[in-house]
């Protein structure tokens, strides 16, 4: 196989693999695949005829450009046709884009190809593979991707070699100085043998295969092992992520405080419309507990878990919302942790992710399979709207409390041996505040705990009744004690409540547009139920010292944020790029194209209506100037179109003139070299006929001196002066060279 044939084979194989990737992803039907395969064969034949000097059957560069420009409206028609067939919206845009790229590739294949045309074909094939990767990651596609990479490496290597020798004709390559010097030949007593270029082409597939193996060997640890088993997974020791506690069905007072003593990252959260007022102080809800035994909380049997099965799109729905404007979308990038709990903003109504199942309990808690050795990502949709405060005050009078009404009884439970000072404290706080409804009563207890108690992570409260010890002796603690105190005090006054364990919002990273949540952000708060509006309202009795807004500053912090942004991008678009991300990308592309199409159609319709309105007004206008006004209107309307057409023609003419001048310049620059090669080749042919042939390790000047022919020495010196000195032969020198050659022909 010659080098030229190898280059063509690898290039065509690379283009074919790009189309095959689209076919594997489902963007192309069997008919289009067969048509494109036939075009590849036809283009191969035309390419062979071009090498033989027959170019009449190939498209010229100008015709190819015109065909490409005229094909752009076909993209819109194809889009309309696919929509008419009832295809899914996320597939319509991808299929239409695949058809357009395949058409552009076919046009480029059928035209005469310079180096830039080959590069254009390579870029199209790469885009086709990239588009297919966004739609399918099946084993068949991975095999196609492996073939594409192998042929791409072969093509890149051969293209660089072709480009390097592109300015030299085949006969000129043998005139170059051999790499084996005369001194080396004399010392070793050997003659260097020049390996022909076509024999080197045999080694290119082997070299490309070795490079491909090395690439995969180096890339697999970076793409797979490091992101999935780095960070938290490798840093884990003992029972889990620094003793990750507080997120199970049974929690003892003090566990959240131990969790807050570590800085390890738990998750990162990206919030859509994060600047909205309702989204500026979100919490990431984990588990809600409804039964208190005096020393801790647990989930009662009535809060049993319900299994939600996965569907094809990985979408799980738990409830509904009163309006789409109330929904807040959050994307969670959860680190490997030793709890199956999933986190979301309060009142989650749906979740989407590549998860096999989800447990959704009656307290609004979410759990899935264990993931203590891998990261997971999912989207949560939460109804973050809060009931109107005045409405809550009107409907939540104390007379409406029904302590034994069905499921509400478990939110009013507290130990029988509860310290009697706790109910009395709750009564005094509410009475002193003058609260006349349950909402104001809850705010009064919340304010009392925030203002009259201190915050600390030291576990000072203890004994047989840690809650009473916290309220009446220690009078300081962490968030878990504050939430427990408020919930129990409300229950003693007949107000349904429960304790929720989760995380605060975390530190905002503006480089990655995410909130970084660490173990130190673990938090506990209270949710109070108002049956009149069927809503749980959030209260947080922890003092402000326990809810600090963290913000790192300095160069080190800024570099850390950049590194976190890169790590998150790597995980989202490389490691965790699953079917959900692919569908989201296809849906986003489809929505943007559909929006652009609607806006373009709307503007076109408005322009048509305006033209018709003005035309009607001119035609219906009274007086003899009616015709003149209509003609003036037509001239004003067509003037921009005429100017635009003239501008396009001027640009095309300018490009054509620049191309022609550049061609003349190159022709004049290459003309001396062509003449040099011509007269020197005539001389070498004449000498070869006489039995004098230059060795591979000889320079032209060494050869001329060795044969000791005066005319040959003069011709060689003229060759070196023009070939390497970039000088031009004068007319007299050209005539003299012709005389020397004629004399040598006569002597031969």
XYZ file of C-alpha atoms in Angstrom:
748
model
C 0.000 0.000 0.000
C 1.394 3.382 -0.972
C 1.400 6.267 1.468
C -1.192 8.165 -0.560
C -3.537 5.170 -0.484
C -3.033 4.738 3.254
C -3.891 8.396 3.837
C -7.086 8.087 1.832
C -8.105 4.835 3.557
C -7.620 6.235 7.052
C -9.405 9.496 6.181
C -12.405 7.756 4.639
C -12.560 5.298 7.534
C -12.586 8.195 10.015
C -15.457 9.862 8.157
C -17.338 6.570 7.945
C -16.951 5.966 11.697
C -18.488 9.376 12.401
C -21.567 8.446 10.367
C -21.630 4.991 11.981
C -21.699 6.588 15.436
C -24.799 8.555 14.438
C -26.425 5.388 13.119
C -25.681 3.530 16.373
C -27.212 6.361 18.425
C -30.454 6.119 16.432
C -30.189 9.441 14.549
C -29.898 7.837 11.112
C -32.113 5.277 9.440
C -31.007 2.351 7.311
C -31.782 4.192 4.070
C -29.568 7.172 4.925
C -26.764 4.872 6.035
C -26.890 2.993 2.719
C -26.981 6.242 0.717
C -23.991 7.645 2.597
C -22.068 4.388 2.128
C -22.730 4.602 -1.616
C -21.510 8.215 -1.614
C -18.317 7.124 0.144
C -17.650 4.547 -2.580
C -18.425 7.096 -5.312
C -16.188 9.695 -3.682
C -13.378 7.123 -3.491
C -13.694 6.468 -7.207
C -13.755 10.172 -8.024
C -10.716 10.703 -5.814
C -8.875 8.005 -7.743
C -9.795 9.605 -11.050
C -8.572 12.961 -9.727
C -5.184 11.453 -8.968
C -5.102 10.240 -12.575
C -5.822 13.765 -13.813
C -9.569 13.474 -14.462
C -11.430 16.120 -12.429
C -14.517 16.846 -14.437
C -16.798 14.673 -12.317
C -15.936 16.314 -9.000
C -17.548 19.459 -7.628
C -15.422 22.562 -7.662
C -14.799 24.464 -4.453
C -17.134 27.276 -5.503
C -19.954 24.890 -6.419
C -19.492 23.055 -3.146
C -19.778 26.329 -1.207
C -22.964 27.265 -3.059
C -24.496 23.845 -2.366
C -23.646 24.141 1.343
C -25.231 27.597 1.597
C -28.352 26.478 -0.243
C -28.655 23.430 2.034
C -29.094 25.446 5.209
C -32.866 25.940 4.685
C -33.146 22.165 4.369
C -32.374 21.965 8.080
C -35.597 23.813 8.850
C -37.628 21.684 6.430
C -36.167 18.507 7.888
C -37.072 19.729 11.374
C -40.661 20.339 10.300
C -40.858 16.928 8.615
C -39.606 15.090 11.712
C -42.043 16.952 13.935
C -44.835 15.973 11.562
C -43.899 12.321 12.027
C -44.599 12.616 15.742
C -41.005 12.102 16.912
C -40.170 13.066 20.542
C -39.089 16.688 20.845
C -35.689 15.852 22.367
C -34.958 13.527 19.416
C -36.143 15.861 16.650
C -33.382 18.426 17.108
C -30.632 15.816 17.356
C -31.864 13.938 14.274
C -32.166 17.103 12.182
C -28.677 18.192 13.232
C -27.323 14.741 12.371
C -28.905 14.916 8.918
C -27.387 18.345 8.302
C -23.855 17.276 9.310
C -24.141 14.154 7.160
C -25.205 16.257 4.186
C -22.289 18.672 4.672
C -19.914 15.720 4.891
C -21.325 14.258 1.657
C -20.876 17.566 -0.198
C -17.274 17.854 0.960
C -16.577 14.280 -0.083
C -17.814 14.897 -3.630
C -15.737 18.026 -4.274
C -12.067 18.468 -5.010
C -10.272 18.449 -1.676
C -7.387 20.542 -0.454
C -5.900 20.221 3.031
C -8.508 22.545 4.541
C -11.300 20.380 3.085
C -9.864 17.292 4.749
C -9.687 19.191 8.038
C -13.320 20.207 7.588
C -14.281 16.555 7.089
C -12.349 15.542 10.198
C -14.108 18.207 12.276
C -17.516 17.098 10.981
C -16.779 13.493 11.919
C -15.662 14.577 15.399
C -18.864 16.569 15.856
C -20.895 13.550 14.735
C -19.224 11.354 17.338
C -19.740 14.030 19.983
C -23.430 14.306 19.092
C -23.814 10.529 19.214
C -22.117 10.410 22.627
C -24.764 12.776 23.971
C -27.517 10.398 22.877
C -26.147 6.926 23.530
C -23.384 5.245 25.540
C -24.193 1.674 24.544
C -21.459 -0.984 24.166
C -21.910 -0.799 20.395
C -21.222 2.937 20.477
C -18.145 2.391 22.647
C -16.827 -0.067 20.058
C -17.472 2.476 17.320
C -15.684 5.105 19.383
C -12.652 2.831 19.704
C -12.513 2.351 15.929
C -12.916 6.081 15.390
C -10.004 6.859 17.711
C -7.787 4.303 15.956
C -8.536 5.703 12.493
C -8.282 9.267 13.808
C -4.756 8.611 15.081
C -3.768 7.040 11.748
C -5.259 10.004 9.901
C -3.552 12.615 12.071
C -0.163 10.964 11.630
C -0.526 10.551 7.879
C -1.990 14.035 7.444
C 0.996 15.608 9.205
C 3.376 13.644 7.002
C 1.413 14.627 3.900
C 1.381 18.263 4.966
C 5.121 18.258 5.674
C 5.909 17.016 2.173
C 3.096 18.957 0.512
C 5.371 21.651 -0.960
C 7.805 19.109 -2.421
C 7.162 17.062 -5.490
C 7.920 13.359 -5.405
C 11.024 13.846 -7.546
C 12.343 16.560 -5.245
C 12.384 14.352 -2.163
C 15.249 12.296 -3.549
C 17.334 15.443 -4.025
C 17.498 16.124 -0.293
C 20.672 15.400 1.666
C 20.660 11.894 3.153
C 20.635 11.686 6.971
C 23.670 9.419 6.842
C 26.700 11.677 6.384
C 29.703 10.887 4.189
C 31.979 10.832 7.248
C 29.810 8.251 8.968
C 29.688 6.142 5.791
C 33.482 6.186 5.554
C 33.964 5.280 9.231
C 31.532 2.369 9.128
C 32.295 1.231 5.606
C 28.607 0.889 4.881
C 26.346 2.632 2.437
C 23.136 4.082 3.787
C 19.977 2.674 2.359
C 17.056 5.010 2.067
C 13.766 3.419 3.071
C 10.991 4.432 0.677
C 8.049 6.377 2.081
C 5.446 3.746 1.195
C 7.273 1.217 3.394
C 6.951 3.627 6.327
C 3.183 3.731 5.745
C 3.026 0.102 6.802
C 4.175 1.078 10.267
C 1.615 3.837 10.814
C -1.287 1.530 11.838
C 0.966 -0.204 14.351
C 2.125 3.142 15.748
C -1.465 4.388 15.930
C -2.569 1.209 17.727
C 0.248 1.558 20.264
C -0.676 5.212 20.852
C -4.331 4.223 21.294
C -3.436 1.623 23.916
C -1.254 4.133 25.752
C -4.005 6.752 25.656
C -6.541 4.364 27.139
C -4.060 3.102 29.708
C -3.378 6.640 30.891
C -6.933 7.953 30.552
C -8.836 5.174 32.313
C -7.381 5.952 35.771
C -8.103 9.659 35.255
C -11.637 9.214 33.932
C -12.788 6.338 36.111
C -10.663 5.456 39.123
C -9.602 8.846 40.464
C -12.982 10.673 40.374
C -14.964 7.721 41.701
C -12.594 6.555 44.407
C -10.789 9.720 45.280
C -11.605 12.200 47.969
C -14.032 10.885 50.521
C -13.985 7.265 49.411
C -10.225 6.887 49.845
C -10.067 9.043 52.929
C -12.618 6.925 54.757
C -11.463 5.182 57.907
C -13.352 3.130 60.400
C -17.150 3.246 60.386
C -17.599 5.893 57.753
C -17.281 9.504 56.826
C -15.892 10.883 60.059
C -18.639 9.199 62.068
C -21.542 10.333 59.882
C -24.468 10.191 62.308
C -27.781 11.896 62.845
C -29.460 10.599 59.686
C -31.114 7.361 60.641
C -34.481 6.235 62.046
C -33.195 6.672 65.605
C -31.045 9.591 66.798
C -29.705 10.287 70.295
C -29.341 13.849 71.535
C -25.804 15.059 70.839
C -25.083 13.177 67.628
C -25.550 16.205 65.361
C -23.090 18.131 67.542
C -20.425 15.466 67.015
C -21.027 15.617 63.265
C -20.526 19.400 63.230
C -16.958 19.050 64.502
C -15.657 17.974 61.057
C -15.109 19.983 57.860
C -15.398 17.163 55.339
C -17.506 17.994 52.263
C -20.830 16.169 52.139
C -22.387 17.555 48.956
C -22.565 20.416 46.531
C -25.866 21.966 45.511
C -26.712 24.104 42.500
C -29.951 26.077 42.844
C -31.837 27.415 39.839
C -32.786 31.063 40.341
C -30.671 31.208 43.484
C -31.172 34.967 43.784
C -34.932 34.645 44.272
C -36.021 35.824 47.688
C -37.499 32.472 48.711
C -34.258 30.661 47.791
C -31.770 32.752 49.774
C -32.112 30.841 53.050
C -32.889 27.284 52.031
C -32.057 24.226 54.098
C -31.294 20.748 52.825
C -33.788 18.500 54.519
C -32.713 14.979 55.460
C -34.833 13.035 57.987
C -37.835 14.065 60.072
C -38.486 12.347 63.421
C -41.800 12.284 65.252
C -41.355 10.290 68.498
C -39.406 11.590 71.523
C -38.410 9.277 74.402
C -36.646 11.796 76.634
C -33.104 11.050 75.430
C -33.525 11.057 71.638
C -35.818 10.923 68.641
C -36.956 8.110 66.414
C -39.327 7.480 63.538
C -42.556 5.820 64.669
C -44.222 2.917 62.895
C -46.928 5.202 61.568
C -44.219 6.995 59.565
C -43.507 3.804 57.643
C -41.710 4.041 54.331
C -43.328 3.809 50.911
C -41.400 2.448 47.928
C -41.315 4.527 44.762
C -40.276 2.501 41.688
C -38.110 4.016 38.989
C -39.446 4.719 35.505
C -37.598 4.968 32.214
C -36.698 8.631 32.710
C -35.625 8.189 36.336
C -38.418 10.515 37.496
C -40.063 10.025 40.908
C -43.091 12.087 41.928
C -44.279 12.337 45.545
C -46.746 15.202 45.466
C -48.075 18.251 43.652
C -47.637 22.003 43.840
C -50.022 24.929 43.770
C -48.119 26.598 40.920
C -44.967 26.196 38.898
C -43.708 29.544 40.174
C -43.452 27.966 43.638
C -41.041 25.242 42.478
C -37.315 25.440 43.136
C -34.994 23.117 41.215
C -31.854 21.909 42.935
C -29.087 19.738 41.523
C -27.268 17.686 44.173
C -23.779 16.260 43.779
C -23.648 13.967 46.776
C -20.305 12.642 47.992
C -19.866 9.021 49.170
C -21.454 8.937 52.637
C -22.504 6.105 54.901
C -26.217 6.915 54.865
C -28.818 6.223 52.150
C -30.622 9.513 52.919
C -31.215 11.888 50.010
C -31.371 15.600 50.723
C -33.652 18.258 49.242
C -35.172 21.620 50.080
C -38.334 21.362 52.237
C -41.535 20.077 50.631
C -39.944 18.013 47.852
C -42.573 17.006 45.307
C -40.391 15.177 42.757
C -36.890 13.873 42.162
C -35.007 12.827 39.029
C -31.856 10.757 38.857
C -30.295 7.463 37.834
C -31.485 5.665 40.964
C -33.072 2.188 41.067
C -35.655 3.097 43.732
C -36.560 5.691 46.366
C -38.152 5.253 49.777
C -40.504 8.126 50.539
C -41.804 8.122 54.130
C -44.774 9.901 55.652
C -42.500 12.555 57.141
C -41.225 13.601 53.692
C -37.878 11.821 54.037
C -36.099 10.331 51.008
C -33.755 7.343 50.888
C -32.172 5.214 48.164
C -29.557 2.489 47.804
C -26.315 2.776 49.813
C -23.648 4.825 48.058
C -20.770 4.877 50.524
C -18.204 4.224 47.760
C -19.406 6.463 44.930
C -20.785 9.875 44.165
C -24.341 10.274 42.970
C -26.154 13.160 41.354
C -29.856 13.961 41.117
C -32.319 16.817 40.708
C -34.889 17.701 43.359
C -37.999 19.804 42.792
C -39.383 21.456 45.915
C -42.374 23.650 46.628
C -40.590 26.367 48.581
C -43.622 28.618 48.857
C -44.694 29.427 52.441
C -48.309 29.999 53.570
C -49.252 33.606 54.159
C -48.447 34.659 57.731
C -51.687 36.605 58.214
C -53.659 33.607 57.023
C -51.893 31.395 59.547
C -52.678 33.852 62.320
C -56.370 33.943 61.383
C -56.931 30.204 61.119
C -54.641 28.882 63.870
C -56.592 29.847 66.974
C -56.103 27.729 70.099
C -59.750 26.628 70.015
C -59.158 24.659 66.783
C -56.611 22.302 68.346
C -57.691 18.642 68.281
C -54.999 16.676 70.157
C -56.407 13.244 69.410
C -57.378 13.761 65.769
C -56.007 10.757 63.881
C -52.379 11.017 62.788
C -51.888 14.353 64.580
C -51.610 12.561 67.907
C -48.081 11.361 67.184
C -46.960 14.963 66.661
C -48.239 15.820 70.157
C -46.544 12.910 71.982
C -43.963 13.446 74.735
C -42.731 11.248 77.606
C -45.052 10.781 80.562
C -42.170 11.413 82.941
C -41.307 14.725 81.299
C -40.000 17.327 83.735
C -43.072 19.429 84.744
C -41.035 22.610 84.503
C -40.961 22.270 80.693
C -44.771 22.606 80.156
C -44.828 25.441 82.656
C -42.000 27.242 80.832
C -43.889 26.904 77.557
C -47.057 28.311 79.137
C -45.213 31.298 80.633
C -43.398 32.155 77.393
C -46.629 32.111 75.378
C -48.536 34.072 78.015
C -45.822 36.726 78.314
C -45.766 37.178 74.536
C -49.515 37.760 74.377
C -49.912 35.237 71.572
C -53.530 34.610 70.582
C -52.932 31.915 67.969
C -50.672 28.924 67.476
C -48.465 30.644 64.899
C -47.568 33.516 67.264
C -47.120 30.983 70.074
C -44.558 29.094 67.990
C -42.762 32.353 67.152
C -42.702 33.279 70.844
C -41.002 30.023 71.893
C -38.608 30.311 68.940
C -37.637 33.863 69.965
C -37.255 32.885 73.625
C -34.761 30.111 72.813
C -32.837 32.285 70.354
C -32.410 35.226 72.739
C -32.158 33.695 76.226
C -29.846 30.746 75.524
C -26.303 30.389 74.201
C -24.837 28.263 71.434
C -21.940 25.824 71.891
C -20.742 22.551 70.428
C -19.588 21.319 73.827
C -21.903 18.550 75.048
C -22.500 19.985 78.526
C -26.086 18.872 79.048
C -26.570 15.320 80.231
C -27.930 13.262 83.085
C -31.178 11.293 83.139
C -33.093 14.158 81.516
C -30.736 16.010 79.125
C -33.507 18.291 77.845
C -34.352 19.626 81.329
C -30.625 19.929 82.096
C -30.234 22.076 78.965
C -33.243 24.312 79.699
C -32.773 24.956 83.419
C -29.089 24.407 84.291
C -26.664 24.594 81.353
C -28.719 27.007 79.217
C -26.464 26.531 76.202
C -26.033 23.823 73.579
C -26.069 23.125 69.878
C -28.927 23.124 67.364
C -30.210 19.664 68.290
C -31.054 20.777 71.851
C -32.763 23.938 70.641
C -34.974 22.108 68.125
C -35.851 19.406 70.669
C -36.747 21.987 73.307
C -39.019 23.917 70.935
C -40.779 20.820 69.590
C -41.471 19.407 73.058
C -42.600 22.764 74.460
C -45.028 23.199 71.540
C -46.387 19.682 72.047
C -47.139 20.416 75.682
C -49.342 23.283 74.461
C -51.169 21.112 71.905
C -49.320 22.349 68.809
C -48.245 19.557 66.385
C -44.514 19.638 65.636
C -41.566 17.451 64.644
C -37.758 17.666 64.504
C -35.890 17.703 61.186
C -32.194 16.908 60.730
C -30.412 18.171 57.644
C -27.909 20.798 56.567
C -27.730 24.538 56.276
C -27.240 26.104 52.872
C -23.431 26.000 52.956
C -20.775 28.278 51.459
C -21.455 29.700 48.025
C -18.815 29.117 45.338
C -19.375 31.707 42.620
C -16.848 30.003 40.315
C -18.892 26.784 40.192
C -22.291 28.357 40.996
C -22.850 25.825 43.779
C -23.209 25.746 47.544
C -20.514 23.635 49.181
C -22.007 21.828 52.174
C -19.690 20.252 54.743
C -20.319 18.297 57.949
C -19.972 21.544 59.883
C -23.187 22.696 58.186
C -25.224 19.888 59.781
C -28.290 21.374 61.416
C -31.512 20.567 63.216
C -34.717 22.612 63.156
C -38.484 22.359 63.775
C -41.490 21.998 61.509
C -44.920 22.978 62.887
C -48.111 21.622 61.351
C -51.150 23.796 60.628
C -54.028 21.459 59.663
C -56.259 24.330 58.549
C -53.990 24.927 55.517
C -52.447 21.432 55.496
C -48.908 22.809 55.637
C -45.721 22.305 57.628
C -44.019 25.601 58.440
C -40.312 25.809 59.271
C -39.049 27.364 62.529
C -35.425 27.576 63.637
C -34.871 28.312 67.359
C -31.051 28.069 67.167
C -29.297 31.395 67.943
C -27.563 33.254 65.137
C -24.160 32.060 66.399
C -25.166 28.541 65.401
C -26.212 29.608 61.908
C -23.203 31.546 60.596
C -22.839 32.536 56.945
C -19.494 31.087 55.881
C -17.476 32.930 53.253
C -13.801 32.142 52.618
C -11.579 34.936 51.333
C -8.002 35.205 50.178
C -5.939 33.771 47.342
C -5.946 30.255 48.781
C -9.735 30.249 49.072
C -10.139 31.568 45.524
C -7.818 28.886 44.111
C -9.728 26.283 46.090
C -12.987 27.462 44.533
C -11.488 27.202 41.043
C -10.278 23.684 41.795
C -13.717 22.767 43.113
C -15.351 24.128 39.955
C -13.061 21.999 37.768
C -13.700 18.923 39.892
C -17.442 19.448 39.711
C -17.333 19.963 35.941
C -15.304 16.763 35.590
C -17.803 14.794 37.628
C -20.888 16.245 35.957
C -19.810 15.983 32.322
C -17.394 13.027 32.418
C -17.930 10.677 35.360
C -21.615 11.296 36.006
C -22.689 11.993 32.434
C -25.584 9.535 32.398
C -28.819 9.226 30.424
C -30.413 11.968 32.507
C -27.702 14.448 31.505
C -27.951 13.308 27.883
C -31.722 13.815 27.818
C -31.321 17.189 29.488
C -28.772 18.258 26.852
C -30.994 17.086 23.998
C -34.042 18.744 25.562
C -32.155 22.014 26.091
C -30.945 22.041 22.484
C -34.437 21.268 21.239
C -36.022 23.970 23.375
C -33.535 26.606 22.256
C -33.944 25.742 18.599
C -37.731 25.687 18.969
C -37.652 29.085 20.705
C -35.445 30.522 17.965
C -37.765 29.091 15.327
C -40.847 30.560 17.008
C -39.226 33.970 17.405
C -38.085 33.950 13.785
C -41.556 32.958 12.603
C -43.176 35.611 14.781
C -40.883 38.334 13.449
C -41.490 37.191 9.873
C -45.254 37.275 10.393
C -45.047 40.726 11.957
C -42.983 41.986 9.038
C -45.456 40.537 6.529
C -48.379 42.095 8.380
C -46.625 45.467 8.471
C -45.856 45.341 4.746
C -49.428 44.359 3.896
C -50.813 47.094 6.123
C -48.620 49.796 4.597
C -49.301 48.581 1.082
C -53.045 48.567 1.669
C -52.870 52.042 3.139
C -50.972 53.315 0.082
C -53.281 51.686 -2.449
C -56.426 52.827 -0.684
C -55.204 56.368 -0.214
C -57.026 59.157 -2.154
C -55.533 61.497 -4.689
C -53.312 61.356 -7.769
C -50.168 60.740 -5.673
C -51.332 57.223 -4.852
C -49.211 55.540 -7.534
C -46.153 57.648 -6.729
C -46.428 56.787 -3.023
C -46.706 53.087 -3.810
C -43.619 53.221 -6.013
C -41.697 55.136 -3.354
C -42.719 52.570 -0.765
C -41.511 49.712 -2.978
C -38.181 51.468 -3.505
C -37.709 52.070 0.209
C -38.636 48.464 0.950
C -36.306 46.935 -1.626
C -33.381 49.295 -0.998
C -31.993 47.305 1.994
C -32.277 44.087 -0.007
C -30.431 45.609 -2.927
C -27.720 46.986 -0.670
C -27.341 43.617 1.010
C -27.057 41.838 -2.343
C -24.427 44.359 -3.513
C -22.489 43.856 -0.291
C -22.506 40.077 -0.778
C -21.357 40.443 -4.389
C -18.564 42.814 -3.344
C -17.406 40.410 -0.670
C -17.458 37.462 -3.069
C -15.556 39.475 -5.634
C -13.041 40.540 -3.035
C -12.513 36.965 -1.911
C -12.153 35.801 -5.497
C -9.605 38.531 -6.260
C -7.646 37.774 -3.127
C -7.643 34.097 -3.959
C -6.524 34.784 -7.562
C -3.738 37.117 -6.446
C -2.618 34.654 -3.815
C -2.566 31.960 -6.475
C -0.478 34.165 -8.769
C 1.905 34.902 -5.935
C 2.346 31.242 -5.099
C 2.758 30.406 -8.793
C 5.485 33.013 -9.193
C 7.149 31.804 -6.018
C 7.051 28.160 -7.044
C 7.920 28.775 -10.703
C 11.704 29.040 -10.173
C 11.669 25.803 -8.183
C 9.766 24.091 -10.969
C 12.289 25.267 -13.571
C 15.174 24.164 -11.344
C 13.737 20.707 -10.921
C 13.117 20.481 -14.650
C 16.657 21.287 -15.880
C 18.346 19.354 -13.061
C 16.193 16.309 -13.739
C 17.086 16.528 -17.432
C 20.740 16.485 -16.428
C 20.364 13.534 -14.053
C 18.452 11.571 -16.706
C 21.203 12.221 -19.247
C 23.901 11.169 -16.776
C 21.955 8.075 -15.795
C 21.769 7.063 -19.448
C 25.580 7.257 -19.473
C 25.788 5.033 -16.378
C 26.367 7.878 -13.889
C 23.818 7.855 -11.025
C 23.906 9.775 -7.742
C 24.136 7.713 -4.571
C 21.597 8.193 -1.797
C 24.210 9.577 0.606
C 25.627 12.131 -1.863
C 24.650 15.748 -2.075
C 24.105 17.162 -5.566
C 27.398 19.067 -5.368
C 29.357 15.991 -4.217
C 27.928 14.031 -7.117
C 28.895 16.726 -9.657
C 32.467 16.855 -8.354
C 32.734 13.078 -8.332
C 31.827 12.678 -12.039
C 34.164 15.561 -12.980
C 32.029 16.994 -15.802
C 32.298 20.764 -16.173
C 28.744 21.324 -17.426
C 27.284 19.149 -14.651
C 29.189 21.159 -12.023
C 27.909 24.466 -13.453
C 24.319 23.206 -13.617
C 24.512 21.922 -10.023
C 25.842 25.227 -8.728
C 23.014 27.046 -10.514
C 20.558 24.568 -8.990
C 21.879 25.144 -5.452
C 21.891 28.905 -5.909
C 18.254 29.002 -7.025
C 16.932 26.062 -5.000
C 18.444 26.986 -1.644
C 19.448 30.619 -2.131
C 16.004 31.597 -3.463
C 17.601 33.460 -6.373
C 16.054 33.855 -9.813
C 17.646 32.929 -13.091
C 18.112 35.744 -15.527
C 17.100 35.230 -19.170
C 20.750 34.987 -20.176
C 21.427 32.353 -17.515
C 18.370 30.373 -18.608
C 19.629 30.423 -22.198
C 23.126 29.394 -21.082
C 21.711 26.472 -19.083
C 19.780 25.351 -22.138
C 23.022 25.435 -24.164
C 24.823 23.318 -21.525
C 22.026 20.765 -21.564
C 22.031 20.659 -25.359
C 25.812 20.141 -25.353
C 25.469 17.289 -22.863
C 22.741 15.700 -24.993
C 25.010 15.907 -28.034
C 27.893 14.357 -26.124
C 25.611 11.554 -24.877
